[in-house]
mmCIF file of C-alpha atoms in Angstrom:
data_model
loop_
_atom_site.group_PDB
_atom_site.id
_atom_site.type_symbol
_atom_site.label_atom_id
_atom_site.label_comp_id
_atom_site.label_asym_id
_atom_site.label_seq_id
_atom_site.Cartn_x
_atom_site.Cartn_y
_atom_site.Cartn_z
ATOM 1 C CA UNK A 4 102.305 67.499 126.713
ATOM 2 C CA UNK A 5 99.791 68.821 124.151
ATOM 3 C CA UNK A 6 99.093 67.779 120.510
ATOM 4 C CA UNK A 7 96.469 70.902 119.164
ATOM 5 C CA UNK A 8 97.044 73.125 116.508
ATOM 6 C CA UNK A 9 93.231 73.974 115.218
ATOM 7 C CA UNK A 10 93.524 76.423 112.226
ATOM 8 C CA UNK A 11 90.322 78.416 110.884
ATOM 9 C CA UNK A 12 90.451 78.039 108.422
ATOM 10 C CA UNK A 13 92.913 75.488 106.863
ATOM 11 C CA UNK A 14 91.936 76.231 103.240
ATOM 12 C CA UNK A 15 91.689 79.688 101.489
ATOM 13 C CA UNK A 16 93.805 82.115 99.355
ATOM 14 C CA UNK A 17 96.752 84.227 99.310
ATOM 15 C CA UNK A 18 96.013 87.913 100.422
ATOM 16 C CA UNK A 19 92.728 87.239 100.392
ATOM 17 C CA UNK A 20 91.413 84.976 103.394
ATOM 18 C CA UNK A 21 93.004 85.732 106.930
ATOM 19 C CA UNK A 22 93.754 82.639 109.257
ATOM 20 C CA UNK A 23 94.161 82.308 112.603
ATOM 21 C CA UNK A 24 96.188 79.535 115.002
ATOM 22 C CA UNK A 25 95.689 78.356 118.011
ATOM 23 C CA UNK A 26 97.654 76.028 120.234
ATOM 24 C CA UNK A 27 95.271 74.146 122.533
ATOM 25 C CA UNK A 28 96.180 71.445 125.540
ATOM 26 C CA UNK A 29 99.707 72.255 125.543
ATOM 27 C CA UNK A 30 100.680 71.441 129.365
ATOM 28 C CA UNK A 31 104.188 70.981 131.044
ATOM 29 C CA UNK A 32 105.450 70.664 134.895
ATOM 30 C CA UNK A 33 104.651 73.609 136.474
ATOM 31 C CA UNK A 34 108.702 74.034 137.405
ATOM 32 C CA UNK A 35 108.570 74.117 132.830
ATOM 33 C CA UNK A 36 106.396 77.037 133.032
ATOM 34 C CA UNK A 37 105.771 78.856 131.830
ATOM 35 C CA UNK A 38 105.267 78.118 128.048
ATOM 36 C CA UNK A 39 105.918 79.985 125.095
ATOM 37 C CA UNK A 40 104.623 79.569 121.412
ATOM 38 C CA UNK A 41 106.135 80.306 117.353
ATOM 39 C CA UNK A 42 104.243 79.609 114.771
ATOM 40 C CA UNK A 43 105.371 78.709 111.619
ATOM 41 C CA UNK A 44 104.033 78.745 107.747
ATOM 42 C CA UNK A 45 105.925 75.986 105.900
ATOM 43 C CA UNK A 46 104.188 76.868 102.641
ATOM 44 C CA UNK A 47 105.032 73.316 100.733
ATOM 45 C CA UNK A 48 106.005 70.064 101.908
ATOM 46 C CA UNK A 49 110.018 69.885 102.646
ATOM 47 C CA UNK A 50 110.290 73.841 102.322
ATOM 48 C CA UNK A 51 111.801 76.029 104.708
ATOM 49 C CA UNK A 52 109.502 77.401 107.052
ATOM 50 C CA UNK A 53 108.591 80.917 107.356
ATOM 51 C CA UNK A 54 108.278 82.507 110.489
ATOM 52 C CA UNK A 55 105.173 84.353 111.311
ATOM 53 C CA UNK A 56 106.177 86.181 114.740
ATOM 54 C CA UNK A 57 107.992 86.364 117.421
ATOM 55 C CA UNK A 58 107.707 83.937 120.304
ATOM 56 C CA UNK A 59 104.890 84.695 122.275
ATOM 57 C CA UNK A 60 102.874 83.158 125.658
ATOM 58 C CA UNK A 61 99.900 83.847 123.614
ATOM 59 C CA UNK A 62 97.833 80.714 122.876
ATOM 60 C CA UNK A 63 96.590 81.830 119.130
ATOM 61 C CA UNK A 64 98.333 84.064 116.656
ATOM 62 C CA UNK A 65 95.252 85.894 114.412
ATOM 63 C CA UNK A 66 94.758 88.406 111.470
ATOM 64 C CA UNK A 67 97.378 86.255 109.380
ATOM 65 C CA UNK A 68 98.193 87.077 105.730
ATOM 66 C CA UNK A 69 99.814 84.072 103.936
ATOM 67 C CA UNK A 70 101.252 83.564 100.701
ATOM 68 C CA UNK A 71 100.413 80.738 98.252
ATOM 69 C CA UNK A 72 101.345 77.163 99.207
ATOM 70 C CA UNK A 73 99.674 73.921 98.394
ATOM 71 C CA UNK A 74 100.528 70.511 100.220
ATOM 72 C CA UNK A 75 102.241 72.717 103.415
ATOM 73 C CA UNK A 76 101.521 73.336 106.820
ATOM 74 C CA UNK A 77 101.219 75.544 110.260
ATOM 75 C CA UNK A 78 102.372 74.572 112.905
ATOM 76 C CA UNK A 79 103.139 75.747 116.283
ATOM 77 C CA UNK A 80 106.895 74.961 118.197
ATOM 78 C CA UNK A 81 105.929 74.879 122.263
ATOM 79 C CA UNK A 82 108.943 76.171 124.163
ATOM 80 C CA UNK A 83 109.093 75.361 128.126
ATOM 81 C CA UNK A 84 110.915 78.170 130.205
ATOM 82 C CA UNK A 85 114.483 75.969 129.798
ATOM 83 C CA UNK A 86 114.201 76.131 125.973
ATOM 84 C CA UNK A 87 113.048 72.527 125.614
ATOM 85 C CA UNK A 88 110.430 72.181 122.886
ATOM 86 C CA UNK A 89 107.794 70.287 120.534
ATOM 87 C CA UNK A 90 106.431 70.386 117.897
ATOM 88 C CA UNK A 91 102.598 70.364 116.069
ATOM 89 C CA UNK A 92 101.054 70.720 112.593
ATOM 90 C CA UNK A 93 98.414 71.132 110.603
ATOM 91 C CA UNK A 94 97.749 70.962 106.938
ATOM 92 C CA UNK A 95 97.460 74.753 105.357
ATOM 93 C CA UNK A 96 96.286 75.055 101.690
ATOM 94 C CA UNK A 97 96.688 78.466 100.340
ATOM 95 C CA UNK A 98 95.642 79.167 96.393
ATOM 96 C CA UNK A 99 97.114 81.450 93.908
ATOM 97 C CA UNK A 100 95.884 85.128 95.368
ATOM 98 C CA UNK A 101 93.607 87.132 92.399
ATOM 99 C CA UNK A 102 94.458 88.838 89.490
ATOM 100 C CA UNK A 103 94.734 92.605 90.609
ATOM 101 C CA UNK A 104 95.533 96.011 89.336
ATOM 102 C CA UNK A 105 98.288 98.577 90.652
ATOM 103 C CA UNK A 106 95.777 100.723 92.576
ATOM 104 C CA UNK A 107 94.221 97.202 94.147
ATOM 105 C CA UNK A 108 97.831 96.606 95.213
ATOM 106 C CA UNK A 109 98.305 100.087 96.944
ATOM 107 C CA UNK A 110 95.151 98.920 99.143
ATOM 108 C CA UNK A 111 96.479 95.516 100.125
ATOM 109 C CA UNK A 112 100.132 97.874 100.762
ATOM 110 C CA UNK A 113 97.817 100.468 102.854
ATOM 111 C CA UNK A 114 96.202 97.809 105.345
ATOM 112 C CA UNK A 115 99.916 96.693 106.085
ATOM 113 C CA UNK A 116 101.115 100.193 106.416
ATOM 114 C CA UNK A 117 98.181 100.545 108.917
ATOM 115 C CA UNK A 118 99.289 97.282 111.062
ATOM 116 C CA UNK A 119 102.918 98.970 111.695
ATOM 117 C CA UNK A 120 100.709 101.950 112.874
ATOM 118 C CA UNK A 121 98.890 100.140 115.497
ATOM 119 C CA UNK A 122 101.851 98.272 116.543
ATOM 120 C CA UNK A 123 101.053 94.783 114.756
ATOM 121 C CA UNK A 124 104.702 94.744 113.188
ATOM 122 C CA UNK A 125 104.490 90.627 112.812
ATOM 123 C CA UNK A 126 100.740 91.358 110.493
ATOM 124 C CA UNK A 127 102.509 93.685 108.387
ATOM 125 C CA UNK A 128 105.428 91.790 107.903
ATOM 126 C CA UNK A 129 103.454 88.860 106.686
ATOM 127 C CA UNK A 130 101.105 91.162 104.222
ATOM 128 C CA UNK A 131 104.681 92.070 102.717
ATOM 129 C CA UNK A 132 106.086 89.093 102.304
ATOM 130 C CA UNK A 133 102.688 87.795 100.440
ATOM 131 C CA UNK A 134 102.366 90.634 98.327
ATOM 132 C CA UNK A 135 105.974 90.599 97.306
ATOM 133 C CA UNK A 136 105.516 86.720 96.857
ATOM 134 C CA UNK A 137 102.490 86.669 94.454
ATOM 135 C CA UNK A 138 103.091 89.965 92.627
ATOM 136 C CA UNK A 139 106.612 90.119 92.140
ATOM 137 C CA UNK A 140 107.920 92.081 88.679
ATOM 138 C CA UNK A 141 104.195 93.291 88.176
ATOM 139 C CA UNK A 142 105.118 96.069 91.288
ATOM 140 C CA UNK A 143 107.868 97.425 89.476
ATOM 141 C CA UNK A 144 105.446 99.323 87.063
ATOM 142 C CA UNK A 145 103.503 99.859 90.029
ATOM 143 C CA UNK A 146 103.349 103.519 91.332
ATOM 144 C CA UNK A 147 102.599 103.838 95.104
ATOM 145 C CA UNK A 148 99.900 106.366 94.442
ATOM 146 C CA UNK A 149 99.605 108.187 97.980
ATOM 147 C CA UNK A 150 101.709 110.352 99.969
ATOM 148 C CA UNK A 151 104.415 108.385 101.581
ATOM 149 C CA UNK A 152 103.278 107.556 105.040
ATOM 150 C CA UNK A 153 106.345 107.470 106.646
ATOM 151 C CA UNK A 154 107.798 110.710 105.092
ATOM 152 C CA UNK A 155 106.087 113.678 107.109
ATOM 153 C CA UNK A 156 105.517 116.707 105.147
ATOM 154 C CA UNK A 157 106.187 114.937 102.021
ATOM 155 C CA UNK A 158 103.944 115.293 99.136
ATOM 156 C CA UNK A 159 105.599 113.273 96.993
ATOM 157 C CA UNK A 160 104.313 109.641 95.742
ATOM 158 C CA UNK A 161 106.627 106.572 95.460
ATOM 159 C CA UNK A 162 106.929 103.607 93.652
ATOM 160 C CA UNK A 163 105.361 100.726 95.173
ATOM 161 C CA UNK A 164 108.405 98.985 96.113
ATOM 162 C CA UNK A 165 109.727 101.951 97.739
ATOM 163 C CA UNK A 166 106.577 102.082 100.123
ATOM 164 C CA UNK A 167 107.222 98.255 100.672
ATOM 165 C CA UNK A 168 110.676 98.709 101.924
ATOM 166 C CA UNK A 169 109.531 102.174 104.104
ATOM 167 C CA UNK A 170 106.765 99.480 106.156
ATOM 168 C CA UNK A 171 109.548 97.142 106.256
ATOM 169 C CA UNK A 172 112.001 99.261 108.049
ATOM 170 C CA UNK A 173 108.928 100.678 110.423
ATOM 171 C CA UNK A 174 108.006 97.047 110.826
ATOM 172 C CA UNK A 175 111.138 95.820 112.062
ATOM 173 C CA UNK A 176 111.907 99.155 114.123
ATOM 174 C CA UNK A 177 108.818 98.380 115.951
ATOM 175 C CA UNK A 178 109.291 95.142 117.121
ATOM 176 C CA UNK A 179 112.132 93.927 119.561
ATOM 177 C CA UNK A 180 115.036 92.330 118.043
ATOM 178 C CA UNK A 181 114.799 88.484 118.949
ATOM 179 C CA UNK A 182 116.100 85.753 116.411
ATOM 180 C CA UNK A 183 112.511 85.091 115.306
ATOM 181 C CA UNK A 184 111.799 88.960 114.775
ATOM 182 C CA UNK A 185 114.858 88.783 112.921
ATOM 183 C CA UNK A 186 114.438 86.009 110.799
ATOM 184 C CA UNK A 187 110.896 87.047 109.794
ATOM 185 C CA UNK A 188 113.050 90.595 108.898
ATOM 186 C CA UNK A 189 115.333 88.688 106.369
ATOM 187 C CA UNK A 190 112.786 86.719 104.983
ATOM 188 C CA UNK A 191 110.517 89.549 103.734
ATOM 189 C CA UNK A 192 113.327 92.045 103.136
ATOM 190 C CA UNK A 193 114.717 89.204 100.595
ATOM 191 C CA UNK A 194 111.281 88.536 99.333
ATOM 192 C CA UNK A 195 110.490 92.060 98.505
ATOM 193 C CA UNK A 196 114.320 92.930 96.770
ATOM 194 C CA UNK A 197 114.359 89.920 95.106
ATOM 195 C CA UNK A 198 110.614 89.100 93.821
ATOM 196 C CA UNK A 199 110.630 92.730 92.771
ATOM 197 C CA UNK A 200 113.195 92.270 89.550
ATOM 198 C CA UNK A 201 114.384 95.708 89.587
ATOM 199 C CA UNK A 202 115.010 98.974 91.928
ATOM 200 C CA UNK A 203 115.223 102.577 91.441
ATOM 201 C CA UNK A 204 118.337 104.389 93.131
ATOM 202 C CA UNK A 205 116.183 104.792 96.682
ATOM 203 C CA UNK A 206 115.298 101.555 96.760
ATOM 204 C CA UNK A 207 119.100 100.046 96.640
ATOM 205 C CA UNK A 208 120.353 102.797 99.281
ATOM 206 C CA UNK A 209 117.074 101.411 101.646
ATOM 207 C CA UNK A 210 117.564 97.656 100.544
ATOM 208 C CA UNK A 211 121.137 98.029 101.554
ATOM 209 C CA UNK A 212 120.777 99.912 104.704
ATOM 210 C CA UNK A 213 118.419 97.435 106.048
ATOM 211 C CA UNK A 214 120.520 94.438 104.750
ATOM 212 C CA UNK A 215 123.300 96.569 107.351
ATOM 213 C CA UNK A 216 120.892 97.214 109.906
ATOM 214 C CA UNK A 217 119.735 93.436 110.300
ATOM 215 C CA UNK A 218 122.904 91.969 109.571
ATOM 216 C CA UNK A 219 124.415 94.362 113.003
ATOM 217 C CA UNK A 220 121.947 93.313 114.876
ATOM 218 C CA UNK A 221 122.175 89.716 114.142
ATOM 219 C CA UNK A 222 126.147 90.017 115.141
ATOM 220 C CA UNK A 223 124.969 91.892 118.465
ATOM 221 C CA UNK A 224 122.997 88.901 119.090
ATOM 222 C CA UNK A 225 125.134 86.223 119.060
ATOM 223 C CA UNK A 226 125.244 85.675 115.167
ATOM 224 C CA UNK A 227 122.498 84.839 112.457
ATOM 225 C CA UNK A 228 120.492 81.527 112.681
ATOM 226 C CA UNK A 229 120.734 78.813 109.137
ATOM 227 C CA UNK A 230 117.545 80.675 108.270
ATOM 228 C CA UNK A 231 118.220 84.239 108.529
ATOM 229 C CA UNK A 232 121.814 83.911 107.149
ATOM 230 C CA UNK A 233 120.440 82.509 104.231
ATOM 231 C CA UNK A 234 117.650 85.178 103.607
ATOM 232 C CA UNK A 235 121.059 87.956 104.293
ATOM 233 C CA UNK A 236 122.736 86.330 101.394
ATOM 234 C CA UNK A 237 119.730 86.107 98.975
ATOM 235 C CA UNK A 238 119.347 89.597 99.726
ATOM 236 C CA UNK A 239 122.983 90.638 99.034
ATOM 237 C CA UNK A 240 123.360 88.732 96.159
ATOM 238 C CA UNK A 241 120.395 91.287 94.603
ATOM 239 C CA UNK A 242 121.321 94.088 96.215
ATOM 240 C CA UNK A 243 125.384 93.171 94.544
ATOM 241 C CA UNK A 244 123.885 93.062 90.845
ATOM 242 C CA UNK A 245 121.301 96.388 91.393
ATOM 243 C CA UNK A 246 124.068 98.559 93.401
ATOM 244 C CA UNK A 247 126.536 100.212 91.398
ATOM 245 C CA UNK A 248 128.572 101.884 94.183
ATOM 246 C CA UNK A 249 131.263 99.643 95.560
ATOM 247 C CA UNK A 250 131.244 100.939 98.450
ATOM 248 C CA UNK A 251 128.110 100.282 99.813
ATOM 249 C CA UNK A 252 128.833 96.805 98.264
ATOM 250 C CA UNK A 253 131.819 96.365 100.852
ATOM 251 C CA UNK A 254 129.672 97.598 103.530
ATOM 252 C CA UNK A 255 127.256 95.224 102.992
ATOM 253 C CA UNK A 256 129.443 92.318 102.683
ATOM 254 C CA UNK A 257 131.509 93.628 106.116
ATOM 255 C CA UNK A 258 128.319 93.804 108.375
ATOM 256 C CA UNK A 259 127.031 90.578 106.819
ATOM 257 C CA UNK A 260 130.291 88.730 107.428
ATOM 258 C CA UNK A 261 130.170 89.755 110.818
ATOM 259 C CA UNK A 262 126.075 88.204 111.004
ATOM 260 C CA UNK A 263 126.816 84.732 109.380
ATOM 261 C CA UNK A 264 130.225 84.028 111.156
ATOM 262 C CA UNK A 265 128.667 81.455 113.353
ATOM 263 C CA UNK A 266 125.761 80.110 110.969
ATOM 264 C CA UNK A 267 126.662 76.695 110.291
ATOM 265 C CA UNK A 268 125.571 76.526 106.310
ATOM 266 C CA UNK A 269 127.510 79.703 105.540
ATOM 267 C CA UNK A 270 131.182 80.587 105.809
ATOM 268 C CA UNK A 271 133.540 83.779 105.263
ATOM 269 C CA UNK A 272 134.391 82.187 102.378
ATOM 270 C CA UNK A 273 131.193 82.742 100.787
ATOM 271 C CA UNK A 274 131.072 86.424 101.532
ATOM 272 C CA UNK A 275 134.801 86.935 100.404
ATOM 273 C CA UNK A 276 133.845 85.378 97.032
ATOM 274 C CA UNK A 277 131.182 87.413 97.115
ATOM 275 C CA UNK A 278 133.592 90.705 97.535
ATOM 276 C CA UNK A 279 135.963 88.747 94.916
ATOM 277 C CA UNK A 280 132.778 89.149 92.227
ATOM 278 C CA UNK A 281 132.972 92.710 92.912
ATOM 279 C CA UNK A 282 136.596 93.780 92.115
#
């Protein structure tokens, strides 16, 4: 039993304030135990929620990055040790994030760069998603400005959305693959090829590669979840229109086939049509 979700604070902006959760009072039979705890950002009323990391026997979840949502909520899904679960929210207001220039966008890219480097994969993943979610086409004129982090003994500076989709792959490298890690995956990796409008030659080979790489693991694992399957094909369906080698379309489309087969709101049918649109 349990019923607490306390958020400080519930109000605040995109990129701009970080929240913290905490799931208070939750108690079970001790043969339950013990309990487990995903929080969730469902950033307007009805919308799918996003998830903000993995599942966790952690009471609070901290140093969150959210992106803008008015009317949703948090809230916090209490597993016991035989998968049973409920459920709490809490209202979560989150305002349009500033007006801010390329080089203030680099910084906001750095701090998420620096939570894959001390191991906070589910922080960086969220700064991603938020960035990519209120700043969209204005990144693709962005230039990344530094050195690329991840690239050792390269002096060379990328694009923006190139540096995006480096922390993403670190991001998910780092963390274990579990259905939540994965769906948080999808979700930003579609947020960041999408919301960005366009992509240089890199960026499809890396967009695709990690639309493969999830999509493998999500077959290894038993198949992709409503939620992930969905990001997969929101993804593809960019990564289709910006990818000019067929090939690497087909590749795509195998791997993903393979994710979504036992997904309930997908179907083969979707990804052979999707092949079809290719020929």
């Amino acid at each position: 039993g349990g019923a607490a979700l306390p958020g400080s604070p519930t109000t605040g902006f995109a990129l701009v304030t970080t929240f913290e959760l905490r799931a208070h009072g939750w108690t079970d039979e001790e043969s339950d135990l013990p309990l487990s705890y995903g929080f969730e950002f469902e950033r307007f009323a009805g919308d799918a929620a996003i998830t903000l990391a993995d599942v966790q026997t952690l009471l609070a979840l901290g140093d969150l990055t959210l992106a803008e949502g008015a009317g949703g909520s948090a809230r916090v899904r209490v597993l016991d040790t035989y998968g049973a679960s409920a459920l709490a929210r809490i209202p979560l207001s989150v305002g349009l994030p500033p007006t801010l220039v390329c080089t203030e966008l680099v910084a906001l890219l750095e701090k998420a760069e620096l939570r894959v480097l001390t191991g906070a994969s589910s922080a960086a993943k969220q700064r991603l998603q938020a960035l990519a979610d209120a700043y969209g086409t204005q990144l693709a004129s962005c230039d990344g400005g530094e050195v690329d982090a991840f690239a050792a003994g390269s002096n060379a500076s990328l694009p923006i959305i190139n540096r995006m989709l480096a922390v993403s792959a670190d991001a998910s490298a780092s963390a274990i693959s579990t259905q939540p890690s994965r769906r948080q995956s999808a979700g930003v990796l579609a947020t960041v090829l999408v919301n960005s409008n366009t992509l240089n030659g890199a960026a499809q080979a890396e967009g695709g590669a990690q639309l493969a790489a999830l999509a493998k693991q999500s077959a290894k694992g038993g198949g992709a979840d409503d939620d992930t399957a969905n990001a997969l094909v929101r993804a593809l369906g960019f990564v289709l229109v910006a990818n000019t080698t067929r090939a690497s379309a087909e590749q795509c489309i195998a791997t993903l086939a393979a994710a979504v087969a036992t997904a309930a709101s997908l179907t083969r049918a979707l990804v052979a049509g999707a092949l079809a649109g290719e020929q």
